[in-house]
mmCIF file of C-alpha atoms in Angstrom:
data_model
loop_
_atom_site.group_PDB
_atom_site.id
_atom_site.type_symbol
_atom_site.label_atom_id
_atom_site.label_comp_id
_atom_site.label_asym_id
_atom_site.label_seq_id
_atom_site.Cartn_x
_atom_site.Cartn_y
_atom_site.Cartn_z
ATOM 1 C CA MET A 1 -27.588 -18.229 7.328
ATOM 2 C CA SER A 2 -25.499 -14.952 7.372
ATOM 3 C CA GLU A 3 -22.801 -14.456 4.800
ATOM 4 C CA LEU A 4 -19.213 -13.377 6.247
ATOM 5 C CA THR A 5 -16.780 -11.345 4.397
ATOM 6 C CA GLU A 6 -13.247 -11.704 5.222
ATOM 7 C CA LYS A 7 -11.084 -8.710 4.710
ATOM 8 C CA GLY A 8 -7.294 -8.681 4.130
ATOM 9 C CA HIS A 9 -4.829 -9.727 6.651
ATOM 10 C CA ALA A 10 -1.648 -8.179 7.512
ATOM 11 C CA GLY A 11 0.871 -8.852 4.636
ATOM 12 C CA GLY A 12 -1.721 -11.463 3.153
ATOM 13 C CA PHE A 13 -1.105 -9.996 -0.260
ATOM 14 C CA ILE A 14 2.656 -10.839 -0.359
ATOM 15 C CA ILE A 15 3.710 -13.679 -2.594
ATOM 16 C CA SER A 16 7.280 -13.096 -1.872
ATOM 17 C CA GLU A 17 9.634 -10.496 -0.818
ATOM 18 C CA ALA A 18 13.516 -9.927 -0.499
ATOM 19 C CA ASN A 19 15.787 -11.498 2.287
ATOM 20 C CA GLY A 20 15.401 -10.001 5.756
ATOM 21 C CA TRP A 21 13.669 -6.820 5.829
ATOM 22 C CA ARG A 22 14.827 -5.216 2.364
ATOM 23 C CA SER A 23 11.533 -5.262 1.028
ATOM 24 C CA ARG A 24 10.068 -3.198 3.967
ATOM 25 C CA ALA A 25 10.328 0.302 5.508
ATOM 26 C CA VAL A 26 8.459 2.071 8.262
ATOM 27 C CA VAL A 27 6.961 5.143 7.080
ATOM 28 C CA THR A 28 4.538 7.852 8.219
ATOM 29 C CA ILE A 29 0.959 7.748 7.555
ATOM 30 C CA ALA A 30 -0.505 11.117 7.028
ATOM 31 C CA ALA A 31 -3.494 11.988 9.656
ATOM 32 C CA GLY A 32 -6.985 11.724 8.302
ATOM 33 C CA GLN A 33 -7.000 8.161 7.073
ATOM 34 C CA ASN A 34 -8.192 4.885 8.285
ATOM 35 C CA LEU A 35 -6.352 2.473 5.749
ATOM 36 C CA ASN A 36 -6.504 -1.320 5.370
ATOM 37 C CA ALA A 37 -3.601 -3.726 4.842
ATOM 38 C CA GLY A 38 -2.995 -3.897 1.034
ATOM 39 C CA ALA A 39 -3.747 -0.105 0.484
ATOM 40 C CA VAL A 40 -1.808 1.301 -2.281
ATOM 41 C CA LEU A 41 0.149 4.599 -1.065
ATOM 42 C CA GLY A 42 1.741 7.551 -2.652
ATOM 43 C CA LYS A 43 4.336 9.929 -0.936
ATOM 44 C CA ILE A 44 3.237 13.344 -0.298
ATOM 45 C CA SER A 45 5.925 15.620 -1.848
ATOM 46 C CA GLY A 46 5.750 18.345 0.935
ATOM 47 C CA ASP A 47 6.230 16.608 3.937
ATOM 48 C CA GLY A 48 7.375 12.962 3.086
ATOM 49 C CA THR A 49 4.359 11.135 4.735
ATOM 50 C CA TYR A 50 2.339 8.696 2.851
ATOM 51 C CA ALA A 51 -1.313 8.646 1.792
ATOM 52 C CA VAL A 52 -3.905 6.895 -0.445
ATOM 53 C CA TYR A 53 -2.558 6.593 -4.074
ATOM 54 C CA ASP A 54 -4.373 9.200 -6.280
ATOM 55 C CA ASN A 55 -3.506 9.019 -9.889
ATOM 56 C CA ASP A 56 -5.213 12.388 -10.369
ATOM 57 C CA ALA A 57 -3.318 14.137 -7.448
ATOM 58 C CA SER A 58 -0.553 16.660 -7.827
ATOM 59 C CA ASP A 59 1.053 16.450 -4.336
ATOM 60 C CA GLY A 60 3.110 13.418 -4.762
ATOM 61 C CA THR A 61 0.554 10.773 -4.271
ATOM 62 C CA GLN A 62 -0.040 10.527 -7.945
ATOM 63 C CA ALA A 63 2.717 8.141 -7.982
ATOM 64 C CA ALA A 64 2.238 4.663 -6.258
ATOM 65 C CA ALA A 65 5.174 4.369 -3.812
ATOM 66 C CA ALA A 66 4.372 1.463 -1.257
ATOM 67 C CA ILE A 67 1.809 -0.961 -0.118
ATOM 68 C CA LEU A 68 0.690 -0.850 3.489
ATOM 69 C CA LEU A 69 1.413 -4.167 5.272
ATOM 70 C CA ASP A 70 -1.182 -3.825 7.913
ATOM 71 C CA ASP A 71 -4.301 -1.950 8.871
ATOM 72 C CA CYS A 72 -3.390 1.729 9.948
ATOM 73 C CA ASP A 73 -5.769 4.098 11.956
ATOM 74 C CA ALA A 74 -4.426 7.547 11.345
ATOM 75 C CA SER A 75 -7.865 9.286 11.454
ATOM 76 C CA ALA A 76 -6.794 11.502 14.466
ATOM 77 C CA GLU A 77 -3.077 11.746 13.909
ATOM 78 C CA ALA A 78 -0.254 10.777 11.789
ATOM 79 C CA LYS A 79 0.988 7.291 12.578
ATOM 80 C CA GLU A 80 4.138 5.056 11.782
ATOM 81 C CA ALA A 81 3.270 1.914 9.750
ATOM 82 C CA THR A 82 5.125 -0.809 7.915
ATOM 83 C CA VAL A 83 5.170 -0.846 4.148
ATOM 84 C CA ILE A 84 6.296 -3.048 1.071
ATOM 85 C CA ILE A 85 8.425 -0.355 -0.522
ATOM 86 C CA ARG A 86 10.614 -2.511 -3.159
ATOM 87 C CA ASP A 87 11.629 -5.877 -4.421
ATOM 88 C CA ALA A 88 8.416 -7.947 -3.899
ATOM 89 C CA GLU A 89 5.780 -10.072 -5.709
ATOM 90 C CA VAL A 90 2.310 -9.310 -4.612
ATOM 91 C CA ASN A 91 -1.168 -10.585 -5.177
ATOM 92 C CA GLY A 92 -3.195 -7.793 -7.322
ATOM 93 C CA GLU A 93 -6.426 -9.351 -6.168
ATOM 94 C CA GLU A 94 -5.468 -8.311 -2.560
ATOM 95 C CA LEU A 95 -4.423 -4.827 -3.082
ATOM 96 C CA VAL A 96 -6.760 -1.902 -2.031
ATOM 97 C CA TRP A 97 -7.228 0.765 -4.764
ATOM 98 C CA GLN A 98 -9.018 3.984 -4.355
ATOM 99 C CA SER A 99 -10.703 3.326 -7.768
ATOM 100 C CA ALA A 100 -10.460 0.767 -10.516
ATOM 101 C CA ASP A 101 -9.292 3.602 -12.808
ATOM 102 C CA GLU A 102 -6.110 3.679 -11.163
ATOM 103 C CA VAL A 103 -4.917 0.239 -11.470
ATOM 104 C CA THR A 104 -2.945 0.355 -14.577
ATOM 105 C CA ALA A 105 -0.896 3.298 -13.762
ATOM 106 C CA GLY A 106 -0.337 2.311 -10.201
ATOM 107 C CA VAL A 107 0.812 -1.139 -11.140
ATOM 108 C CA ALA A 108 3.358 0.427 -13.529
ATOM 109 C CA ASP A 109 4.714 2.704 -10.669
ATOM 110 C CA LEU A 110 4.976 -0.486 -8.298
ATOM 111 C CA LEU A 111 6.924 -2.210 -10.970
ATOM 112 C CA ALA A 112 9.241 0.689 -11.365
ATOM 113 C CA LEU A 113 10.247 -0.130 -7.418
ATOM 114 C CA GLY A 114 10.611 -3.606 -8.164
ATOM 115 C CA ILE A 115 7.039 -4.510 -6.950
ATOM 116 C CA VAL A 116 5.514 -6.957 -9.253
ATOM 117 C CA VAL A 117 1.646 -7.302 -9.053
ATOM 118 C CA MET A 118 0.519 -10.577 -10.118
#
């Protein structure tokens, strides 16, 4: 019998969030990325778009700034997407990190935004 692996669902990582849409925002995902729900993002300083969080970068993405709510394929062009940007509790097991080395610093960055990783 084959084994099935279930990937993250839209918003499946959210434990709780602020009333209404206060925890969410619509942002632009930089072109050249195909991201899954729960991807931790940084904000590129030069143009304000969002890309995969990279603690070793120097373009702004070295600070975790949001979590992608749903899958977003921006491979060919930049796309708008909804993110969790503040005031939420999230399941750390369901977040998508570029590497395990980035988790500690990224969790601290998210906490500064009011996003508690549990």
